[in-house]
Short mmCIF file of C-alpha atoms in Angstrom, two decimals:
data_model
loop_
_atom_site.label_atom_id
_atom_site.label_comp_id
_atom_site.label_asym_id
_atom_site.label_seq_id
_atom_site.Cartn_x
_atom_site.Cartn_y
_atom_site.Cartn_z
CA UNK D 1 -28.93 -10.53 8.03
CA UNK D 2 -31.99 -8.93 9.80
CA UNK D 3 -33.15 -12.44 10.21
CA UNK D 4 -30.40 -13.22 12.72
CA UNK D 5 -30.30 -9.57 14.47
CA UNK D 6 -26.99 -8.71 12.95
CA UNK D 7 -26.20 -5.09 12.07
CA UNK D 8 -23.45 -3.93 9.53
CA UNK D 9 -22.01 -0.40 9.54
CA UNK D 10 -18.63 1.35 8.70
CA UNK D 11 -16.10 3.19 10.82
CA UNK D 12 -15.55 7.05 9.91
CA UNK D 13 -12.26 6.73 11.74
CA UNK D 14 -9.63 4.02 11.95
CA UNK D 15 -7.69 4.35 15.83
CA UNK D 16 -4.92 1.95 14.32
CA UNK D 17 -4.61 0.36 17.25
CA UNK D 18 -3.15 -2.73 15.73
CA UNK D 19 0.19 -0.64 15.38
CA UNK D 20 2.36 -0.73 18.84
CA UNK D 21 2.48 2.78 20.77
CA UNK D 22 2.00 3.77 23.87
CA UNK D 23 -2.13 4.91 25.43
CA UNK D 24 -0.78 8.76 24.99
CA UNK D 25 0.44 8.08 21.40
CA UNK D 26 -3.25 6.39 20.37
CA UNK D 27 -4.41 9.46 22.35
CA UNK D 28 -3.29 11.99 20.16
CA UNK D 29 -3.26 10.29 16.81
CA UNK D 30 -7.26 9.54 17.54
CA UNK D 31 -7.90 12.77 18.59
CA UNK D 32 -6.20 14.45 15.74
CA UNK D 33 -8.06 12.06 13.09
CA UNK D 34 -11.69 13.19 14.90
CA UNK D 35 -10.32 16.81 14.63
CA UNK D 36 -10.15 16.11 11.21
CA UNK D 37 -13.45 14.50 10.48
CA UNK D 38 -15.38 16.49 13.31
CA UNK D 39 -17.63 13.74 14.35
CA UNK D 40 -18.56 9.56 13.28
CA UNK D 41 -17.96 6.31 14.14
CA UNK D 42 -14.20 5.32 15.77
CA UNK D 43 -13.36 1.89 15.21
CA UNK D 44 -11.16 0.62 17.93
CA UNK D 45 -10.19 -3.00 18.98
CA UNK D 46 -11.04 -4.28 22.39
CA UNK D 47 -8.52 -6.95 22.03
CA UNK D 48 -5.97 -4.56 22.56
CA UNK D 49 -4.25 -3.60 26.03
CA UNK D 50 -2.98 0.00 24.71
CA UNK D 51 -6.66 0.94 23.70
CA UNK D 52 -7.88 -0.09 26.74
CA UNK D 53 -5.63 1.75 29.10
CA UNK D 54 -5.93 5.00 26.56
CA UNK D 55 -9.94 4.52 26.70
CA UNK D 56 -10.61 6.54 29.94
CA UNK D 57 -8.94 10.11 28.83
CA UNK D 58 -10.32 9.24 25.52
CA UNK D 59 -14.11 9.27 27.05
CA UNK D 60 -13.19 12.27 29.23
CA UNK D 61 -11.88 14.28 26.15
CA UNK D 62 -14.54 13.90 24.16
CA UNK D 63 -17.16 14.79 26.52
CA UNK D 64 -14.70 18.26 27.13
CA UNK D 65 -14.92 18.85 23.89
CA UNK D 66 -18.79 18.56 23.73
CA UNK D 67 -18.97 15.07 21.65
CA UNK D 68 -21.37 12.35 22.89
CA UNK D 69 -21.60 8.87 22.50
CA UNK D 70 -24.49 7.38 21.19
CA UNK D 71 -25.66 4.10 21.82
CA UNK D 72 -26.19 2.19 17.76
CA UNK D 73 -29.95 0.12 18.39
CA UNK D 74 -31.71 -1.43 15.58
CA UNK D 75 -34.77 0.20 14.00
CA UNK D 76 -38.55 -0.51 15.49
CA UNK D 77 -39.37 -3.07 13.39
CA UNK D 78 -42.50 -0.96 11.37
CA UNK D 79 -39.87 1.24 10.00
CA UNK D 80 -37.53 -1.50 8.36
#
């Protein structure tokens, strides 16, 4: 897949954001799962209104609680 710049990884942590409940329900059920895991990779669905209304107190909480967000780039292409 390296041919056509395509990168696969796996979520640590499933939002289930598919489900129907309200921005402070995702909240706390995300929040409790990263509790849980203490750090990795949140898979969340931009197709969904919920996730994107919960997504600001998301970002805020996790910088509160000293996570960061990292930005996934592919490898220089000497290490591959």
């Amino acid at each position: 897949m390296s041919e056509r710049h395509i990168v696969v990884f796996g979520a640590d942590v499933w939002a289930s954001d598919w489900n129907p409940m309200s921005p402070g329900q995702q909240l706390r059920l995300i929040l409790g799962r990263i509790d849980e895991v203490g750090r990795g990779i949140v898979l969340f669905h931009d197709t969904k209104a919920q996730t994107a209304r919960m997504l600001p107190a998301f970002l805020r909480e996790l910088k509160r609680r000293g996570y960061r967000i990292v930005h996934v780039v592919p490898a220089p292409a000497a290490t591959r």
